[in-house]
mmCIF file of C-alpha atoms in Angstrom:
data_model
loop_
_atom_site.group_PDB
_atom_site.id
_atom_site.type_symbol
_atom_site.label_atom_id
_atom_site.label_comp_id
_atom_site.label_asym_id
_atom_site.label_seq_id
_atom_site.Cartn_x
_atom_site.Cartn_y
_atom_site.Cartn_z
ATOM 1 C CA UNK A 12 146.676 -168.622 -66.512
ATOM 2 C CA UNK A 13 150.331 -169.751 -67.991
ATOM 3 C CA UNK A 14 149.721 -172.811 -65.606
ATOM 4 C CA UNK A 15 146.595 -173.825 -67.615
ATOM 5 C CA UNK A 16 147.610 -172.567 -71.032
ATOM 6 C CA UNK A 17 150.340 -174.868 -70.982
ATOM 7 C CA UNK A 18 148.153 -177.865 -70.354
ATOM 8 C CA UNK A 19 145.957 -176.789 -73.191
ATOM 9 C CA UNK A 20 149.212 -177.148 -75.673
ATOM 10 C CA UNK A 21 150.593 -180.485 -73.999
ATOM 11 C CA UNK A 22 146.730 -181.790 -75.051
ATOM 12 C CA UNK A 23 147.188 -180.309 -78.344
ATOM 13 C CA UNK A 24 150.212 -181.485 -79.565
ATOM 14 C CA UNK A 25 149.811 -185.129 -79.315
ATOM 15 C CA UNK A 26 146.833 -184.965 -81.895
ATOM 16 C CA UNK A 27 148.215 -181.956 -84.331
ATOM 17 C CA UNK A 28 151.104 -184.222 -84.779
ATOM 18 C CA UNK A 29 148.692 -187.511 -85.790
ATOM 19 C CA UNK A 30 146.373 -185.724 -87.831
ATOM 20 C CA UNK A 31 149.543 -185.082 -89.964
ATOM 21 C CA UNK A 32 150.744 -188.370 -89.601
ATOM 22 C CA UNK A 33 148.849 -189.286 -93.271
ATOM 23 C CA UNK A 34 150.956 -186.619 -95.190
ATOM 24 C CA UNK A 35 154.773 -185.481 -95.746
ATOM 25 C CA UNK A 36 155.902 -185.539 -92.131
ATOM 26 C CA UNK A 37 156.375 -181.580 -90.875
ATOM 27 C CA UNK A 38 157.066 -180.282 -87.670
ATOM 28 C CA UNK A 39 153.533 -178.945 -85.823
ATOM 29 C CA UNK A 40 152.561 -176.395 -84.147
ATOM 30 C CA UNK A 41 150.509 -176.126 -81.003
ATOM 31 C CA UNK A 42 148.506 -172.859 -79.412
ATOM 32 C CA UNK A 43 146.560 -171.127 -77.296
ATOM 33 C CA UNK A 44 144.799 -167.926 -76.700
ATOM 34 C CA UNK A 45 145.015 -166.197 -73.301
ATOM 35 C CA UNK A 46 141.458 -164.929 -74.483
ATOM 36 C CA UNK A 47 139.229 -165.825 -77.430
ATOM 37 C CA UNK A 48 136.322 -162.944 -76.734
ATOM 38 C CA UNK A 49 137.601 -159.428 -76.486
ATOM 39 C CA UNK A 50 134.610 -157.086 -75.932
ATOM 40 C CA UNK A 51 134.623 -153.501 -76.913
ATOM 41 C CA UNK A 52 133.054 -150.987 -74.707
ATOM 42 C CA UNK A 53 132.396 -147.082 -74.750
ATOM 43 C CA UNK A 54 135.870 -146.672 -73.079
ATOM 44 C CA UNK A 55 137.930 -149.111 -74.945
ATOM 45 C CA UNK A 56 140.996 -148.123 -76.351
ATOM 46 C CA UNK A 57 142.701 -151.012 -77.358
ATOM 47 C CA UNK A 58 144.252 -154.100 -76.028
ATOM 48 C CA UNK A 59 146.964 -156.403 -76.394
ATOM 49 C CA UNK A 60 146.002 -159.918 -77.736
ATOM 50 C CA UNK A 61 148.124 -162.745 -76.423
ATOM 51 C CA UNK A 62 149.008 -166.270 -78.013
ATOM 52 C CA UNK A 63 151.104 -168.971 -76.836
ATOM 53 C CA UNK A 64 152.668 -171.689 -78.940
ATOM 54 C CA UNK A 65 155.163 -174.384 -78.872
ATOM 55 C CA UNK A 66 158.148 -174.169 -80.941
ATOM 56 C CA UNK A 67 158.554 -177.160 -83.774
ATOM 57 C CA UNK A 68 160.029 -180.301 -82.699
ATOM 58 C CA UNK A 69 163.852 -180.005 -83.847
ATOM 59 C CA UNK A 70 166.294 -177.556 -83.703
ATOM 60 C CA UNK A 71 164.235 -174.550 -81.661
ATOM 61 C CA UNK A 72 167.090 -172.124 -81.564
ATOM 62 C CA UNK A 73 167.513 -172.227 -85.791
ATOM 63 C CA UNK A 74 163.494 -171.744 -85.602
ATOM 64 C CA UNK A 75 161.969 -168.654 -86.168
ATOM 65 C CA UNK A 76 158.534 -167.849 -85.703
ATOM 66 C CA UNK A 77 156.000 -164.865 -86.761
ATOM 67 C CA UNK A 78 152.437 -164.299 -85.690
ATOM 68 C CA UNK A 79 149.356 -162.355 -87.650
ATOM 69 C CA UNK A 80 146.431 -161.182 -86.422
ATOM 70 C CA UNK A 81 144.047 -160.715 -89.530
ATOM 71 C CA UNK A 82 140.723 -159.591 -90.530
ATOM 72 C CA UNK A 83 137.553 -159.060 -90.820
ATOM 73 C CA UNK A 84 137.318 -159.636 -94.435
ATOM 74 C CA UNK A 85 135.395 -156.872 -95.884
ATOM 75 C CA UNK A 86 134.818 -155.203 -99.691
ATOM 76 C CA UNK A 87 137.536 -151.961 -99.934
ATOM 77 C CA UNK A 88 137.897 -149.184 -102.374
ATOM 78 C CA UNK A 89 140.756 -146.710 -102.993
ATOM 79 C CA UNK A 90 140.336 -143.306 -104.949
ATOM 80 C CA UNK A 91 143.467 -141.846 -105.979
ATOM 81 C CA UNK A 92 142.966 -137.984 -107.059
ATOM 82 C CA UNK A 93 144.328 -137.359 -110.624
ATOM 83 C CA UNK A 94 144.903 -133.903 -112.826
ATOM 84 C CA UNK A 95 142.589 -135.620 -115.045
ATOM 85 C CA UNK A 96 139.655 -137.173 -112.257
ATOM 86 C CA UNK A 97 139.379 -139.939 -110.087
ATOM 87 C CA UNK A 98 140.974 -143.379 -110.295
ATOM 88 C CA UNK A 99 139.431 -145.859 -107.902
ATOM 89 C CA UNK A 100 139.918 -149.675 -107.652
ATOM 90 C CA UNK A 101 138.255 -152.292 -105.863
ATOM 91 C CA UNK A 102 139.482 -155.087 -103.597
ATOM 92 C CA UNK A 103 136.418 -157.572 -103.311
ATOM 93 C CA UNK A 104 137.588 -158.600 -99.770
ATOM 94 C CA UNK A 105 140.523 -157.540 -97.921
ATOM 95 C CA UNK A 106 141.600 -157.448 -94.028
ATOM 96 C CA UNK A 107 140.206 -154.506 -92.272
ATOM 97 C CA UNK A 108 142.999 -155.170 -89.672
ATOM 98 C CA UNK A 109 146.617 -157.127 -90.447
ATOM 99 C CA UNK A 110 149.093 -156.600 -87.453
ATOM 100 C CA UNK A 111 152.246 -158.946 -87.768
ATOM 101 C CA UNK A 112 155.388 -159.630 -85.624
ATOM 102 C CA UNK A 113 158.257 -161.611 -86.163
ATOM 103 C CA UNK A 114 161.146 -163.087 -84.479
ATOM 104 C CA UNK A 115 164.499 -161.716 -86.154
ATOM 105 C CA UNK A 116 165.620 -164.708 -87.729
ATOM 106 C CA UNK A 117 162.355 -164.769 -89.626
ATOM 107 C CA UNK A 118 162.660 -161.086 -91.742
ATOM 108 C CA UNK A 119 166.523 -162.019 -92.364
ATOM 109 C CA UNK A 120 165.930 -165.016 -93.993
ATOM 110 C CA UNK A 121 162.377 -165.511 -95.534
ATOM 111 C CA UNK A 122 161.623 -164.474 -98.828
ATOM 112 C CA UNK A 123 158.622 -162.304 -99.781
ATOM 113 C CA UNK A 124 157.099 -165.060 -101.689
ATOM 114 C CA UNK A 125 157.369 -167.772 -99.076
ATOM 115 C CA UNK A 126 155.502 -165.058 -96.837
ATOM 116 C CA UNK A 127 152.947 -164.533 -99.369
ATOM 117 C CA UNK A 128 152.156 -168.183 -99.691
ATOM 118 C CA UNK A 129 152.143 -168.523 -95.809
ATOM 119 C CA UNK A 130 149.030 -165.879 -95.765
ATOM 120 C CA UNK A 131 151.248 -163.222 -93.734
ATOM 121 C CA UNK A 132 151.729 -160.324 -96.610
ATOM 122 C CA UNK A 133 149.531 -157.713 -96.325
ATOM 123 C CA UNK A 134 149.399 -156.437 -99.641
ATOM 124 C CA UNK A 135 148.731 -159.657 -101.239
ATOM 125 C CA UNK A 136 145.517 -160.521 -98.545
ATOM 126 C CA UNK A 137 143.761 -157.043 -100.731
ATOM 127 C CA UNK A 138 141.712 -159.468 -103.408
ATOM 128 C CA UNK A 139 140.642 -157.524 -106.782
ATOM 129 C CA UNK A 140 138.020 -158.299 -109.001
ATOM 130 C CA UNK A 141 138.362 -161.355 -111.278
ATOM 131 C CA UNK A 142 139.095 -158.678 -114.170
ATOM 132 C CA UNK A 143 141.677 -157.110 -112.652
ATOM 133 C CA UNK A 144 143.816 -159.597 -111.395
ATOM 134 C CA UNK A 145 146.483 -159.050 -114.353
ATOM 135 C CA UNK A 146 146.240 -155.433 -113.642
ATOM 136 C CA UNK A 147 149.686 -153.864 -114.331
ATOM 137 C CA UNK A 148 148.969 -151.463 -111.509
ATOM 138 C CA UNK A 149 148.005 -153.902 -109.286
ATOM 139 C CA UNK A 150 151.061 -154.142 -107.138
ATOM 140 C CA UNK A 151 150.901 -149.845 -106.888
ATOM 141 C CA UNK A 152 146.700 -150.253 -105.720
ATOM 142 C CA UNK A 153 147.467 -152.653 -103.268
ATOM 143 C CA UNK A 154 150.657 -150.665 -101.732
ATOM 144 C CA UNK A 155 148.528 -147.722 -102.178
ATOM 145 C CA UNK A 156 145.393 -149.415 -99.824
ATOM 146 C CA UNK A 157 148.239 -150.654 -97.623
ATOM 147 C CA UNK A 158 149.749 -147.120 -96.973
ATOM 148 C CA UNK A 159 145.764 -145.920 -96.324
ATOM 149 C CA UNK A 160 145.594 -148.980 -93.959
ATOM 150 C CA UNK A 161 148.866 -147.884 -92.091
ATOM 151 C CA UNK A 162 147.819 -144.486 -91.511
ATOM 152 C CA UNK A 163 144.404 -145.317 -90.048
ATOM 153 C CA UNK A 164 146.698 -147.231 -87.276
ATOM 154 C CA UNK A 165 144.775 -150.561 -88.582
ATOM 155 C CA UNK A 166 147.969 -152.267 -90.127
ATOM 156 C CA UNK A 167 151.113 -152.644 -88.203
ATOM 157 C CA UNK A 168 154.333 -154.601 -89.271
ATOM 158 C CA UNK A 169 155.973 -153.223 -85.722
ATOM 159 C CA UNK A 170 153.220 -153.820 -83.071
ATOM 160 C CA UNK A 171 153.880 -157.544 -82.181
ATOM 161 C CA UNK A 172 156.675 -158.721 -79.268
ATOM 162 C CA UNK A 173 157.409 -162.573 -79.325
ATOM 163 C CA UNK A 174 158.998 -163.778 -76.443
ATOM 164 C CA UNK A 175 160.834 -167.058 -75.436
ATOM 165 C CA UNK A 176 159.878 -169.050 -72.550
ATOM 166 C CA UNK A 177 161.201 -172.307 -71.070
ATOM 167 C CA UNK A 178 160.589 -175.361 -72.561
ATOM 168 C CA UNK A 179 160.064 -173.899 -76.091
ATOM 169 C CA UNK A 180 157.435 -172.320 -75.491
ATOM 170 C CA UNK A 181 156.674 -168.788 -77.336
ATOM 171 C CA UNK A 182 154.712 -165.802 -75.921
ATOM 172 C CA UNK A 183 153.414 -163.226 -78.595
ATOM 173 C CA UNK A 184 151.591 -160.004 -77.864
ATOM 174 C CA UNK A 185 149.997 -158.463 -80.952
ATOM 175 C CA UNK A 186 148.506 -155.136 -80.379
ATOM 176 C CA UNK A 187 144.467 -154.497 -81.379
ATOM 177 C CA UNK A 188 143.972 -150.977 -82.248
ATOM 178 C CA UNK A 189 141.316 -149.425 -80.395
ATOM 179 C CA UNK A 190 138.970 -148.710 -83.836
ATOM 180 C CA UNK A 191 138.851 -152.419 -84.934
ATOM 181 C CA UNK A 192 135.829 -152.809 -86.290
ATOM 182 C CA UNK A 193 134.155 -156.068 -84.272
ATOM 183 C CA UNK A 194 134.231 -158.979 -86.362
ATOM 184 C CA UNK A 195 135.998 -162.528 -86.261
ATOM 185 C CA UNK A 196 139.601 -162.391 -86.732
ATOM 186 C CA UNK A 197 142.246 -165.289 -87.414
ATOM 187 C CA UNK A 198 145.927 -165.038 -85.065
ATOM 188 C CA UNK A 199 147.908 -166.733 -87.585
ATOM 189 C CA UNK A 200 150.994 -168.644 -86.454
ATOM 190 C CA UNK A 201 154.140 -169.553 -88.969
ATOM 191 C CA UNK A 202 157.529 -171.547 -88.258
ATOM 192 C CA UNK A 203 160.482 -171.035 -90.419
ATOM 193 C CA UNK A 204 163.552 -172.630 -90.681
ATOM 194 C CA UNK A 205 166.246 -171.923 -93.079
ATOM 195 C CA UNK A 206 163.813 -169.219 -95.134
ATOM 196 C CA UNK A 207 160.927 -172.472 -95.650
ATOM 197 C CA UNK A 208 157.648 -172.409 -94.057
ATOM 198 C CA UNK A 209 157.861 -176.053 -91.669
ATOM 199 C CA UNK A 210 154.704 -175.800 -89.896
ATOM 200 C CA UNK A 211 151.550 -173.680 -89.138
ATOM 201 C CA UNK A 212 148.386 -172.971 -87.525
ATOM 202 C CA UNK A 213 145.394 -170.473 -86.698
ATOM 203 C CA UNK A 214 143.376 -169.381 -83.804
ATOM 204 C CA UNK A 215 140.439 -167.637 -83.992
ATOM 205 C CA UNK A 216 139.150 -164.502 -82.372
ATOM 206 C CA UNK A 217 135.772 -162.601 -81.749
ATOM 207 C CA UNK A 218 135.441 -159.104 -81.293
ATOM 208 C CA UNK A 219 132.248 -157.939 -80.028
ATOM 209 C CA UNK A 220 130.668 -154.230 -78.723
ATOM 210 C CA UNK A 221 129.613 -153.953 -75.317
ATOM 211 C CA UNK A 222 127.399 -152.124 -72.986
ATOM 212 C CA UNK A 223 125.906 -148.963 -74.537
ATOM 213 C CA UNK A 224 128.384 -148.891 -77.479
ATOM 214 C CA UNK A 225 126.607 -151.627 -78.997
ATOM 215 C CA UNK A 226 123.433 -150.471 -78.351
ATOM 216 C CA UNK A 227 123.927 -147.770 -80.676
ATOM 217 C CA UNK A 228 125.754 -149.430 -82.607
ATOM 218 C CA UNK A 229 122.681 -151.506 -83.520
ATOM 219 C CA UNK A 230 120.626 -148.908 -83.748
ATOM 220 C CA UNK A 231 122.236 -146.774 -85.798
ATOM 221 C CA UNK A 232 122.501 -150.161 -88.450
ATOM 222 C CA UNK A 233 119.024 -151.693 -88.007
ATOM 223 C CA UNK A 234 117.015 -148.735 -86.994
ATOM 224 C CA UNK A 235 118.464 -145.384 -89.231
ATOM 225 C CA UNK A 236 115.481 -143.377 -88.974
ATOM 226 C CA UNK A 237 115.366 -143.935 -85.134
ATOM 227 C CA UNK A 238 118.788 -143.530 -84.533
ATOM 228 C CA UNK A 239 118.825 -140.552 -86.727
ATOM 229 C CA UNK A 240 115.709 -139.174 -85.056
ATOM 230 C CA UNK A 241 116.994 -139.765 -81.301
ATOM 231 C CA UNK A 242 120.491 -137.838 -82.507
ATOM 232 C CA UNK A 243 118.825 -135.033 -83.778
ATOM 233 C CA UNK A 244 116.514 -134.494 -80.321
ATOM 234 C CA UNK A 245 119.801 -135.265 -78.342
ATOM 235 C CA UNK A 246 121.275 -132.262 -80.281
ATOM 236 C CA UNK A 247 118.455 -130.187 -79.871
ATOM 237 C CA UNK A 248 117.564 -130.788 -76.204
ATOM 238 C CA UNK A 249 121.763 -130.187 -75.393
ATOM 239 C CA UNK A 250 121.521 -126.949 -77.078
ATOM 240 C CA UNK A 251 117.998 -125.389 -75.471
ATOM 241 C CA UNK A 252 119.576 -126.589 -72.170
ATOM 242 C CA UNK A 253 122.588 -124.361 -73.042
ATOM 243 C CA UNK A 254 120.772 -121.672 -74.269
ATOM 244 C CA UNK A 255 118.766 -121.665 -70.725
ATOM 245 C CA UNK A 256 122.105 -121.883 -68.851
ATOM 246 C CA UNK A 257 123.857 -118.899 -70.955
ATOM 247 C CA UNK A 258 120.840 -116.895 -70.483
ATOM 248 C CA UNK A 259 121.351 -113.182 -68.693
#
């Protein structure tokens, strides 16, 4: 697998580097996924998703590098309980899963809003309506959604191990929490040197259901009244059948 992996990125750096040949010359980035497809069974609890990339051309040792896996997008609400009623605010798309990992180098030296602008803050991924994008609470929703996404075990900051191999090649491991919702994801890949952003690049990932977990996972979305149906005579046949059992 490392063998082949590593021929994938010698193929792929040739032509990252001429397709940014046109434009302000900046150091690229080349990667691979040890799997694209991760299907989610009955018995799946989680797995470890694995990227390899190439370090910059230049000074490797001063570069530091941190990896994201993100998404899917999808609409989120938080409802904060007041003395005087409910508060809630909308995010019109927003990760349902952001795990990131960094080398050390990369969280002593970047600023928050080079982070931002490289698409790895959590916080700022939460997109409000057009109307409340001057918000004054805006920066206390979005920590607030963050904190909700934390505790759910969907957003990490801690969860992601990047290694160094020879030749300058780098090994990440992000973890994917075993109640991901399926979707397509992006494994987001950032260089820094000196606290600037020098090159970048994505990957991107399926998550699909498997076996009978998807089979009622479909049912329950494009057949309610069936699914609903079968649940309830599931219910009722397990509890006649322990009614027999318990009989005297």
């Amino acid at each position: 697998m490392r063998i082949a992996v590593l021929l994938f990125l010698a193929c792929l750096a040739p032509a990252a580097t001429a397709q940014r040949s046109e434009g302000p010359q900046q150091p690229a980035i080349a990667t691979g996924l040890a799997e694209d497809t991760v299907e989610v069974k009955v018995n799946y609890s989680g797995a470890r998703i694995v990227l390899f990339a190439t370090a910059p051309a230049g000074d490797s040792e001063g570069t530091g590098l941190a990896v994201a896996l993100i998404g899917p997008p999808q609409s989120q609400e938080v409802i904060r309980r007041t003395p005087t009623g409910e508060k809630r605010f909308e995010f019109v798309t927003a990760p349902s899963v952001f795990a990131i990992g960094a080398e050390p180098q990369v969280a002593g030296s970047v600023p928050p809003e080079v982070m931002i602008e490289s698409g790895l803050n959590a916080a700022a991924s939460a997109m409000p309506r057009a109307d409340q994008l001057n918000s004054p609470d805006l920066d206390a929703w979005r920590a607030a959604f963050v904190e909700l996404k934390m505790n759910e075990g969907l957003y990490s900051f801690d969860d992601a191990t990047i290694e160094r191999l020879d030749g300058g090649l780098r090994r990440a491991r992000i973890l994917l929490p075993a109640n991901a919702p399926p979707g397509d994801y992006r494994v987001r890949a950032v260089a820094f040197r000196n606290g600037q952003r020098i090159g970048e690049t994505e990957e991107s990932l399926t998550l699909v259901r498997g076996g009978m977990d998807a089979t009622l996972f479909d049912l329950s979305r494009r057949h309610g009244f069936i699914y609903g149906f079968i649940a309830v005579l599931l219910g009722a046949l397990v509890g006649a059948v322990g009614a027999w059992i318990g009989r005297p």
